[in-house]
Amino acid sequence: HLAGASTQHLACGATWPLDADHRARLCTEGHPKTPLYHNCSGKHAGLLLACHWHGWDLAGYTEPDHPIQQAIVNALQQAAGTTELDNLIDGCGVPTFGISMAAAGRAMAQLATNPKWHRVVEAMTTHPALVGDAQRIDSRLMTVSQGRLLAKVGAEGVIGVVHRQRQQALILKVWDGRLDIRNRYVVHLLANLQWLDAQETQLLTADPALATTQRNDQGQPVGHFSMTFPWVSPTA
């Protein structure tokens, strides 16, 4: 129970964990799906905690006219410097927004430049595995860079990365939504920008899932990912 809330208050829907081993074990042992396993349950728990702290009704917290959702809209508009938001619904049921990549970049940069987000930044970079998981690209970027970079993936091939010391942000969207391309490309893009050093890049690309050479089950090279960065320079 959290702030007077229980599992029944979570409106994200019941599902299995994303982790394949954990999911298989739960199925084998006959455990039911639960909202606690949803990959957005932490976000929903945070929304409920914020509602409790402000004295807002826990019921209907995913509705666009609920005070917590209005507060999110206001915060996003301020951070992104725009009121042009397309109103949509996320996979977990909360409102989400269509926004230009430039506006998203401005919003991400606020994490490095605006002191009011300091606690969020410290929480994410101190506990990166809780942002995604130990193997997801955003968590791995934060771990390998020892918190110099802050990263968060999105659906359909999106990722945002913030360089805290340079106070810069970038947003990457892979057109066809392929996550494997996004993950490989962002590592080499960050290396090209010198946001990752050679050792950090080597640590990441040692993983076959991030390597540019594709191999079959016998370890034979069968393909190669080629990437270009015509619009960037290390000083961009």
mmCIF file of N, CA and C in Angstrom, residues 66-111:
data_model
loop_
_atom_site.group_PDB
_atom_site.id
_atom_site.type_symbol
_atom_site.label_atom_id
_atom_site.label_comp_id
_atom_site.label_asym_id
_atom_site.label_seq_id
_atom_site.Cartn_x
_atom_site.Cartn_y
_atom_site.Cartn_z
ATOM 1 N N HIS A 66 -8.228 15.467 -14.879
ATOM 2 C CA HIS A 66 -7.816 15.300 -13.484
ATOM 3 C C HIS A 66 -6.683 16.284 -13.175
ATOM 4 N N PRO A 67 -6.633 16.820 -11.958
ATOM 5 C CA PRO A 67 -5.589 17.804 -11.624
ATOM 6 C C PRO A 67 -4.167 17.324 -11.887
ATOM 7 N N ILE A 68 -3.880 16.039 -11.665
ATOM 8 C CA ILE A 68 -2.512 15.563 -11.880
ATOM 9 C C ILE A 68 -2.156 15.605 -13.363
ATOM 10 N N GLN A 69 -3.124 15.303 -14.221
ATOM 11 C CA GLN A 69 -2.864 15.355 -15.658
ATOM 12 C C GLN A 69 -2.744 16.794 -16.152
ATOM 13 N N GLN A 70 -3.521 17.687 -15.580
ATOM 14 C CA GLN A 70 -3.397 19.100 -15.934
ATOM 15 C C GLN A 70 -2.038 19.650 -15.509
ATOM 16 N N ALA A 71 -1.552 19.193 -14.352
ATOM 17 C CA ALA A 71 -0.229 19.622 -13.885
ATOM 18 C C ALA A 71 0.866 19.133 -14.828
ATOM 19 N N ILE A 72 0.706 17.910 -15.342
ATOM 20 C CA ILE A 72 1.685 17.361 -16.282
ATOM 21 C C ILE A 72 1.698 18.169 -17.573
ATOM 22 N N VAL A 73 0.513 18.513 -18.075
ATOM 23 C CA VAL A 73 0.423 19.325 -19.291
ATOM 24 C C VAL A 73 1.139 20.659 -19.096
ATOM 25 N N ASN A 74 0.886 21.299 -17.968
ATOM 26 C CA ASN A 74 1.509 22.595 -17.701
ATOM 27 C C ASN A 74 3.028 22.477 -17.625
ATOM 28 N N ALA A 75 3.509 21.429 -16.938
ATOM 29 C CA ALA A 75 4.955 21.237 -16.808
ATOM 30 C C ALA A 75 5.594 20.979 -18.167
ATOM 31 N N LEU A 76 4.933 20.163 -18.995
ATOM 32 C CA LEU A 76 5.485 19.859 -20.313
ATOM 33 C C LEU A 76 5.502 21.093 -21.202
ATOM 34 N N GLN A 77 4.430 21.862 -21.176
ATOM 35 C CA GLN A 77 4.384 23.076 -21.992
ATOM 36 C C GLN A 77 5.475 24.062 -21.591
ATOM 37 N N GLN A 78 5.709 24.196 -20.298
ATOM 38 C CA GLN A 78 6.757 25.100 -19.834
ATOM 39 C C GLN A 78 8.131 24.600 -20.249
ATOM 40 N N ALA A 79 8.377 23.303 -20.058
ATOM 41 C CA ALA A 79 9.697 22.752 -20.367
ATOM 42 C C ALA A 79 9.975 22.766 -21.866
ATOM 43 N N ALA A 80 8.955 22.471 -22.665
ATOM 44 C CA ALA A 80 9.139 22.386 -24.114
ATOM 45 C C ALA A 80 9.032 23.735 -24.800
ATOM 46 N N GLY A 81 8.503 24.720 -24.099
ATOM 47 C CA GLY A 81 8.351 26.039 -24.686
ATOM 48 C C GLY A 81 7.319 26.091 -25.788
ATOM 49 N N THR A 82 6.260 25.300 -25.649
ATOM 50 C CA THR A 82 5.212 25.279 -26.666
ATOM 51 C C THR A 82 3.894 24.849 -26.048
ATOM 52 N N THR A 83 2.812 25.307 -26.635
ATOM 53 C CA THR A 83 1.476 24.840 -26.247
ATOM 54 C C THR A 83 0.897 23.925 -27.319
ATOM 55 N N GLU A 84 1.680 23.648 -28.351
ATOM 56 C CA GLU A 84 1.207 22.814 -29.457
ATOM 57 C C GLU A 84 1.437 21.340 -29.130
ATOM 58 N N LEU A 85 0.470 20.748 -28.454
ATOM 59 C CA LEU A 85 0.526 19.348 -28.075
ATOM 60 C C LEU A 85 -0.648 18.611 -28.706
ATOM 61 N N ASP A 86 -0.376 17.476 -29.339
ATOM 62 C CA ASP A 86 -1.443 16.616 -29.836
ATOM 63 C C ASP A 86 -1.847 15.663 -28.722
ATOM 64 N N ASN A 87 -3.107 15.663 -28.354
ATOM 65 C CA ASN A 87 -3.591 14.844 -27.250
ATOM 66 C C ASN A 87 -3.842 13.412 -27.715
ATOM 67 N N LEU A 88 -3.181 12.476 -27.054
ATOM 68 C CA LEU A 88 -3.260 11.061 -27.396
ATOM 69 C C LEU A 88 -3.427 10.244 -26.121
ATOM 70 N N ILE A 89 -3.526 8.922 -26.267
ATOM 71 C CA ILE A 89 -3.633 8.022 -25.118
ATOM 72 C C ILE A 89 -2.488 7.027 -25.178
ATOM 73 N N ASP A 90 -1.764 6.888 -24.088
ATOM 74 C CA ASP A 90 -0.631 5.978 -24.011
ATOM 75 C C ASP A 90 -1.111 4.533 -23.901
ATOM 76 N N GLY A 91 -0.188 3.603 -24.131
ATOM 77 C CA GLY A 91 -0.525 2.190 -24.014
ATOM 78 C C GLY A 91 -0.965 1.781 -22.627
ATOM 79 N N CYS A 92 -0.559 2.543 -21.611
ATOM 80 C CA CYS A 92 -0.933 2.217 -20.235
ATOM 81 C C CYS A 92 -2.151 3.008 -19.770
ATOM 82 N N GLY A 93 -2.759 3.777 -20.680
ATOM 83 C CA GLY A 93 -4.021 4.427 -20.355
ATOM 84 C C GLY A 93 -3.956 5.882 -19.953
ATOM 85 N N VAL A 94 -2.761 6.417 -19.703
ATOM 86 C CA VAL A 94 -2.669 7.826 -19.319
ATOM 87 C C VAL A 94 -2.607 8.700 -20.568
ATOM 88 N N PRO A 95 -2.948 9.977 -20.445
ATOM 89 C CA PRO A 95 -2.778 10.879 -21.584
ATOM 90 C C PRO A 95 -1.303 10.979 -21.978
ATOM 91 N N THR A 96 -1.073 11.057 -23.258
ATOM 92 C CA THR A 96 0.267 11.327 -23.764
ATOM 93 C C THR A 96 0.128 12.331 -24.901
ATOM 94 N N PHE A 97 1.247 12.785 -25.430
ATOM 95 C CA PHE A 97 1.179 13.945 -26.307
ATOM 96 C C PHE A 97 2.114 13.803 -27.496
ATOM 97 N N GLY A 98 1.602 14.179 -28.657
ATOM 98 C CA GLY A 98 2.454 14.327 -29.819
ATOM 99 C C GLY A 98 3.152 15.673 -29.751
ATOM 100 N N ILE A 99 4.459 15.672 -30.000
ATOM 101 C CA ILE A 99 5.253 16.884 -29.835
ATOM 102 C C ILE A 99 6.391 16.844 -30.841
ATOM 103 N N SER A 100 6.818 17.990 -31.319
ATOM 104 C CA SER A 100 7.916 18.014 -32.286
ATOM 105 C C SER A 100 9.212 17.569 -31.620
ATOM 106 N N MET A 101 10.152 17.085 -32.431
ATOM 107 C CA MET A 101 11.433 16.658 -31.880
ATOM 108 C C MET A 101 12.198 17.829 -31.286
ATOM 109 N N ALA A 102 12.067 19.007 -31.887
ATOM 110 C CA ALA A 102 12.746 20.188 -31.340
ATOM 111 C C ALA A 102 12.200 20.528 -29.962
ATOM 112 N N ALA A 103 10.879 20.475 -29.814
ATOM 113 C CA ALA A 103 10.268 20.764 -28.516
ATOM 114 C C ALA A 103 10.638 19.697 -27.495
ATOM 115 N N ALA A 104 10.681 18.438 -27.936
ATOM 116 C CA ALA A 104 11.088 17.364 -27.032
ATOM 117 C C ALA A 104 12.527 17.558 -26.573
ATOM 118 N N GLY A 105 13.391 18.002 -27.489
ATOM 119 C CA GLY A 105 14.778 18.273 -27.124
ATOM 120 C C GLY A 105 14.898 19.392 -26.112
ATOM 121 N N ARG A 106 14.107 20.448 -26.296
ATOM 122 C CA ARG A 106 14.121 21.549 -25.322
ATOM 123 C C ARG A 106 13.677 21.052 -23.950
ATOM 124 N N ALA A 107 12.644 20.213 -23.940
ATOM 125 C CA ALA A 107 12.148 19.691 -22.667
ATOM 126 C C ALA A 107 13.195 18.814 -21.994
ATOM 127 N N MET A 108 13.849 17.948 -22.765
ATOM 128 C CA MET A 108 14.886 17.089 -22.196
ATOM 129 C C MET A 108 16.045 17.911 -21.655
ATOM 130 N N ALA A 109 16.408 18.974 -22.357
ATOM 131 C CA ALA A 109 17.529 19.808 -21.913
ATOM 132 C C ALA A 109 17.252 20.453 -20.565
ATOM 133 N N GLN A 110 15.983 20.651 -20.235
ATOM 134 C CA GLN A 110 15.627 21.225 -18.939
ATOM 135 C C GLN A 110 16.123 20.359 -17.786
ATOM 136 N N LEU A 111 16.262 19.072 -18.033
ATOM 137 C CA LEU A 111 16.752 18.182 -16.983
ATOM 138 C C LEU A 111 18.180 18.540 -16.581
#
